[in-house]
PDB file of C-alpha atoms in Angstrom:
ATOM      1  CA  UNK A  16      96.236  77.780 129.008  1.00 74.00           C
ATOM      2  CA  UNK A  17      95.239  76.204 132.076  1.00 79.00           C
ATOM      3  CA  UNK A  18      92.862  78.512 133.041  1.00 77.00           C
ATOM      4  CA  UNK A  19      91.364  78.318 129.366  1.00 75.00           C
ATOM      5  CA  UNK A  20      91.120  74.681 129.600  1.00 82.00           C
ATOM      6  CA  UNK A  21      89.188  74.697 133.383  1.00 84.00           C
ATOM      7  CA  UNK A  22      86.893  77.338 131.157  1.00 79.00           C
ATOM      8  CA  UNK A  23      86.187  75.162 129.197  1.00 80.00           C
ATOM      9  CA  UNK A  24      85.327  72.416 131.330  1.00 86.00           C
ATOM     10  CA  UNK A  25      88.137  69.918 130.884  1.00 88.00           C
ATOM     11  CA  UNK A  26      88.758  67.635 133.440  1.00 93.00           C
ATOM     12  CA  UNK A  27      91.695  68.627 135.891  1.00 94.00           C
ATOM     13  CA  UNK A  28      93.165  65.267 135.399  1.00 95.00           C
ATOM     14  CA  UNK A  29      93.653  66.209 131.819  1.00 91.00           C
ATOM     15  CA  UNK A  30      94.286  69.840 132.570  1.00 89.00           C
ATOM     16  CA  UNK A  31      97.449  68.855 135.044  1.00 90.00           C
ATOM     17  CA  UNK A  32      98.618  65.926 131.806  1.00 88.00           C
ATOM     18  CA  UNK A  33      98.877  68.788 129.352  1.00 83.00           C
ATOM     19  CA  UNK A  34     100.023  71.598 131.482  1.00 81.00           C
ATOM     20  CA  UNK A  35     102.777  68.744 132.415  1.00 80.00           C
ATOM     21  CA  UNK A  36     103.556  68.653 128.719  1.00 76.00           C
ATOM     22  CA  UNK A  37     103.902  72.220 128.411  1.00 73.00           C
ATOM     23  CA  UNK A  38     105.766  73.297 131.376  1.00 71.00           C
ATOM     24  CA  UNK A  39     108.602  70.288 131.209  1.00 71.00           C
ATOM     25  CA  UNK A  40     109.356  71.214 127.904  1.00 70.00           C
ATOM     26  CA  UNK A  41     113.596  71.527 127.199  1.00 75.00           C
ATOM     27  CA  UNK A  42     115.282  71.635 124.497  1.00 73.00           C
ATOM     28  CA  UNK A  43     119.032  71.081 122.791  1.00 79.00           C
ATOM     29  CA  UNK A  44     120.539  71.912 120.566  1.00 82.00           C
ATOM     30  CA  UNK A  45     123.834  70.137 118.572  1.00 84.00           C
ATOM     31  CA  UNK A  46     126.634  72.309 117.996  1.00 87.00           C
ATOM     32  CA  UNK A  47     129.742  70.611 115.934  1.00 89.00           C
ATOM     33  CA  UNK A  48     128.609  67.259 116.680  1.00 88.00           C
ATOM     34  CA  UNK A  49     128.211  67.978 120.312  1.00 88.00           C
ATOM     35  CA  UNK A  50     124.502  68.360 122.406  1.00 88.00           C
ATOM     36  CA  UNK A  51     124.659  71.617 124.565  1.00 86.00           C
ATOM     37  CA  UNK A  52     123.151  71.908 127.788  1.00 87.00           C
ATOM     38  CA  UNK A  53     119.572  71.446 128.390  1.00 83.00           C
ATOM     39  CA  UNK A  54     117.689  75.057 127.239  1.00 76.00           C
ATOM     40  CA  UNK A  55     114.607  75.380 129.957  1.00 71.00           C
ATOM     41  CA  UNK A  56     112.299  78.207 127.608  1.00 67.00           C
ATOM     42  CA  UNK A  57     110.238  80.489 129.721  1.00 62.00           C
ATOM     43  CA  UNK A  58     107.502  80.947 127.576  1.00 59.00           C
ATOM     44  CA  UNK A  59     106.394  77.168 127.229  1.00 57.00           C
ATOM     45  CA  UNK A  60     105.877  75.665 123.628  1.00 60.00           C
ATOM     46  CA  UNK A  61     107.402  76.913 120.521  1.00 63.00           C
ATOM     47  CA  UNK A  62     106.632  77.353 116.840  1.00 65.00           C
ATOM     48  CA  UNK A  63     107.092  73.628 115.440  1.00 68.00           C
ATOM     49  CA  UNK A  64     105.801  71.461 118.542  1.00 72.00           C
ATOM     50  CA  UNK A  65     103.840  69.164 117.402  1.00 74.00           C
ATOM     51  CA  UNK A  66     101.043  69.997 120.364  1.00 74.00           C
ATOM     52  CA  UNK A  67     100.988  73.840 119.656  1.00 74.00           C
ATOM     53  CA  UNK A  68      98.333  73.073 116.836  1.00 76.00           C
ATOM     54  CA  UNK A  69      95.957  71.420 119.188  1.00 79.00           C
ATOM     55  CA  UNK A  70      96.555  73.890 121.562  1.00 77.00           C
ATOM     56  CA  UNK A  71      96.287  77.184 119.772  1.00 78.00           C
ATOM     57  CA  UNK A  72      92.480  75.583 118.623  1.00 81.00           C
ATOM     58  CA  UNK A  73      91.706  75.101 122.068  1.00 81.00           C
ATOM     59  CA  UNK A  74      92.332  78.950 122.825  1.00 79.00           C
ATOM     60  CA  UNK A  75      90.877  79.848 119.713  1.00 85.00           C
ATOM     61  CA  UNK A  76      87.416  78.224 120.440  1.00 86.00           C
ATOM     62  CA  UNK A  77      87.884  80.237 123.620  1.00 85.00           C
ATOM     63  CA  UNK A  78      87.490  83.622 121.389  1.00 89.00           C
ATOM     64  CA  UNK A  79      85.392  82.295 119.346  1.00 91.00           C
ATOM     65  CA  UNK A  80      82.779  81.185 122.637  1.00 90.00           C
ATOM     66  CA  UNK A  81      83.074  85.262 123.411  1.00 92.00           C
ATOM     67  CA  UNK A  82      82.807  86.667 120.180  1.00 94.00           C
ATOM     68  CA  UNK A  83      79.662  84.696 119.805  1.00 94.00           C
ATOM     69  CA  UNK A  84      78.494  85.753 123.607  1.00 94.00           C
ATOM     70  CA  UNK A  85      78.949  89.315 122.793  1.00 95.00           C
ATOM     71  CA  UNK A  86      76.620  88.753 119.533  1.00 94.00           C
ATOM     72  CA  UNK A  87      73.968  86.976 121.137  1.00 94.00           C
ATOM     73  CA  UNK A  88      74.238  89.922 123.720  1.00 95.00           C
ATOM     74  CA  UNK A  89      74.058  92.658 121.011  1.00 93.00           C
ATOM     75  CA  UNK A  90      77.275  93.841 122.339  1.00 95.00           C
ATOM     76  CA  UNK A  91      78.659  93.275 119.030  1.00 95.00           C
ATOM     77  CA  UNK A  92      77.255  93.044 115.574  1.00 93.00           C
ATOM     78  CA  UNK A  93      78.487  90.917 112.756  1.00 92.00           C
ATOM     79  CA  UNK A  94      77.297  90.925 109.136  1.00 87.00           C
ATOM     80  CA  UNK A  95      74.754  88.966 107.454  1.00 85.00           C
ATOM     81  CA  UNK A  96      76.140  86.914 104.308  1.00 80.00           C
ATOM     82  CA  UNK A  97      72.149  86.911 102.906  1.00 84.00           C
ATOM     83  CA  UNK A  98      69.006  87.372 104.267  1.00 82.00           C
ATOM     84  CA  UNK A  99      67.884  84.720 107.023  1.00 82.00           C
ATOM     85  CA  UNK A 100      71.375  83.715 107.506  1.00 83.00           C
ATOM     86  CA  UNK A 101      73.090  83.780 111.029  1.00 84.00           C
ATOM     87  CA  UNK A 102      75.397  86.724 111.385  1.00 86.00           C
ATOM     88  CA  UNK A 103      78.927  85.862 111.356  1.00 91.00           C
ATOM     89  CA  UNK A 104      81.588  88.028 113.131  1.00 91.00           C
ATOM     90  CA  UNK A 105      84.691  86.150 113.117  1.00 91.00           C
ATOM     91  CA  UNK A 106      86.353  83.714 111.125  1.00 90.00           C
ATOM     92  CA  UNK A 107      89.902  81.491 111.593  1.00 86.00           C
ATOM     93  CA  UNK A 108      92.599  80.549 109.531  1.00 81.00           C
ATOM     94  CA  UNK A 109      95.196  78.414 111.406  1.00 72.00           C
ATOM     95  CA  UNK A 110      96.511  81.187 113.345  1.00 73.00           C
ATOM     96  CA  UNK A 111      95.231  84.069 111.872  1.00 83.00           C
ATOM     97  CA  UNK A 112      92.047  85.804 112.509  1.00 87.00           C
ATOM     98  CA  UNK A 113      89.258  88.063 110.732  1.00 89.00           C
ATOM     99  CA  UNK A 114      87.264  89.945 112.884  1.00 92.00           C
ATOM    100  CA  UNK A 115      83.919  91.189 111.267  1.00 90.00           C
ATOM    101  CA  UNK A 116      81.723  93.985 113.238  1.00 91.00           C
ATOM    102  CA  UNK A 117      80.260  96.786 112.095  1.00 90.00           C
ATOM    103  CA  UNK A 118      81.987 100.342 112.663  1.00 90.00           C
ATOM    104  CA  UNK A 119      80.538 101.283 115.599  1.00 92.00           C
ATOM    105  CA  UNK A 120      82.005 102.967 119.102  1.00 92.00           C
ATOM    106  CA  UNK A 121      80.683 100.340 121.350  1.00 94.00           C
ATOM    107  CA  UNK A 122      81.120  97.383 118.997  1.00 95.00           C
ATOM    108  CA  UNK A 123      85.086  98.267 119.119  1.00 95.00           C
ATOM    109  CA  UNK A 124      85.274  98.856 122.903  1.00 96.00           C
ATOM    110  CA  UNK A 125      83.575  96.072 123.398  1.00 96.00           C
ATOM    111  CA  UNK A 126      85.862  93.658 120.861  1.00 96.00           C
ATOM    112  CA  UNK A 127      89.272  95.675 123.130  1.00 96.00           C
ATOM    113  CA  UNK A 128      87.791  94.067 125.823  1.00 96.00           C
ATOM    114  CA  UNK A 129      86.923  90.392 124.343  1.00 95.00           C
ATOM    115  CA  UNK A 130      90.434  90.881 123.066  1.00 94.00           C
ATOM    116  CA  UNK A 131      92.046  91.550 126.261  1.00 93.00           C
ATOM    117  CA  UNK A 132      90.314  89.107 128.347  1.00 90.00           C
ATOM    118  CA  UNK A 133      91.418  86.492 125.514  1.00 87.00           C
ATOM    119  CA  UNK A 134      95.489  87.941 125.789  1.00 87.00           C
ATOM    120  CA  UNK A 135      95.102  87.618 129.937  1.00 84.00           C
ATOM    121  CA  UNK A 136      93.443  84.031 129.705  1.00 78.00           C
ATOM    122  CA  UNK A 137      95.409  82.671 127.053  1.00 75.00           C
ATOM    123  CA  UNK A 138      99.049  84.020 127.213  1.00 75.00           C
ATOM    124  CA  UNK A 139      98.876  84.977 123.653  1.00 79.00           C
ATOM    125  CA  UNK A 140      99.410  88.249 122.400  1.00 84.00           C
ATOM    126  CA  UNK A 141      97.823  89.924 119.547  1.00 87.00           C
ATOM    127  CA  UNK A 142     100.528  92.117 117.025  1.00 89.00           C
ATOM    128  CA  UNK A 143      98.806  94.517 116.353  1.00 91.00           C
ATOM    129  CA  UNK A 144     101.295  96.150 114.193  1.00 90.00           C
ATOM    130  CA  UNK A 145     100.612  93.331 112.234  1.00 90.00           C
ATOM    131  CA  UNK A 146      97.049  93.786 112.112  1.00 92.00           C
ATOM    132  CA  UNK A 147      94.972  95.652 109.909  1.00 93.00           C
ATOM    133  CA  UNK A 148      91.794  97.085 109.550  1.00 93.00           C
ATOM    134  CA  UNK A 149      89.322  97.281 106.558  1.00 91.00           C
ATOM    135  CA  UNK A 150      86.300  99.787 106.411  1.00 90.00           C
ATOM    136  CA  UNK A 151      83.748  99.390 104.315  1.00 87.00           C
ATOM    137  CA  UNK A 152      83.898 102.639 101.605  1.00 86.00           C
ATOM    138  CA  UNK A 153      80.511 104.452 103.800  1.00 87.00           C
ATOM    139  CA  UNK A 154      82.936 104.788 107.296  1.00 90.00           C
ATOM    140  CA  UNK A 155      83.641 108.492 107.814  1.00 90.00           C
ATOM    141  CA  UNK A 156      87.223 109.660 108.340  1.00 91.00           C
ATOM    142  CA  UNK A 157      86.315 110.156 111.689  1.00 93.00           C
ATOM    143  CA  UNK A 158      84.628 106.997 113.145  1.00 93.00           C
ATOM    144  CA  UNK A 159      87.946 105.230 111.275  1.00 92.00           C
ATOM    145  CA  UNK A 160      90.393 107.216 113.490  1.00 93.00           C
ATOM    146  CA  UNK A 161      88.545 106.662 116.259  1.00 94.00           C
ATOM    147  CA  UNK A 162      87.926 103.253 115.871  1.00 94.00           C
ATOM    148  CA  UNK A 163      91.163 102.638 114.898  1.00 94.00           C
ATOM    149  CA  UNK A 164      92.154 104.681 118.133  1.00 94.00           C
ATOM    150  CA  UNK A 165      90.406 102.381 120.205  1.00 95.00           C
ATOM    151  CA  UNK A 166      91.577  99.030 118.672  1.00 95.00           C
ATOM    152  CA  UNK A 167      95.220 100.534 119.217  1.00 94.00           C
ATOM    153  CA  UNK A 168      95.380  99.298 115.625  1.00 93.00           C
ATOM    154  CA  UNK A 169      96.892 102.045 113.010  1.00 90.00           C
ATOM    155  CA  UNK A 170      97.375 100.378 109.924  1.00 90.00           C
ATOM    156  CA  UNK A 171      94.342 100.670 107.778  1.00 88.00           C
ATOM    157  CA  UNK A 172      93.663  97.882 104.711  1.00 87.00           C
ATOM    158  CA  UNK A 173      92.639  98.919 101.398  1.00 78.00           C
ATOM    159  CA  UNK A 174      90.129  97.377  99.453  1.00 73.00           C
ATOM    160  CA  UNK A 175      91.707  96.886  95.535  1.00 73.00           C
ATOM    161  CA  UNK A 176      89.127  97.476  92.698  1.00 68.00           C
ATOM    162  CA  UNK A 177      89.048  94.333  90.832  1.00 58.00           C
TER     163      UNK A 177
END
């Protein structure tokens, strides 16, 4: 987080005031009418803090600033929605992402890398046996598996005819 925010270009003033907030954090917890002991987490915040919101954005415009490098840099290439329109290659939902690229070797190496950069800067961790991916119907069987291999992501989504 901190290093994400200095990223960024927040002032360290601010930086130290939030980083304060994070790492002071206890909790406790009432058991038959009766506090227990402070609980000093190890991790920081936790689901339900009313700052994790504002926080998880901040990291989040983090990816976002290096998906969009890697685009600009043809490292990575999103889709086009219509003709003249700015590519898009990512899009967020409160804490869930879609990642849009097309199926190519470098484009995935290159998103591991985005990806791990973002887990090392951040402190969040991407599940990716909860992630999917979603080829369009022209991938071969074989650039799936291997981009799949690369991603370290197995499960593969299906498109439903509607």
């Amino acid at each position: 987080m901190r290093s994400m925010m200095s990223k960024m270009g927040f002032n360290e003033r601010w930086i130290k005031l939030i980083m304060g907030c994070v790492s002071t954090v206890t909790y406790q917890i009432k058991v038959n009418g009766e506090y227990t002991t402070r609980i000093h987490p190890q991790r920081g915040l936790r689901q339900g803090d009313p700052l994790l919101p504002y926080l998880f954005i901040l990291c989040a415009e983090g990816l976002s600033a290096m998906l969009q490098k890697a685009e600009a840099e043809e490292k990575i290439k999103g889709f086009c929605i219509c003709g003249g329109a700015s590519r898009v290659n990512h899009l967020f939902f409160a804490d869930d992402s879609l990642i849009l690229m097309q199926s190519r070797y470098n484009d995935a190496f290159e998103l591991r890398r985005i990806l791990s950069i973002y887990e090392r800067v951040s402190g969040q961790v991407i599940n990716k046996d909860k992630s999917s991916i979603l080829f369009s119907p022209n991938s071969g069987t074989q650039v799936k598996g291997q981009i799949r291999g690369i991603l370290g992501i197995s499960q593969e989504a299906k498109m439903r005819n509607t």
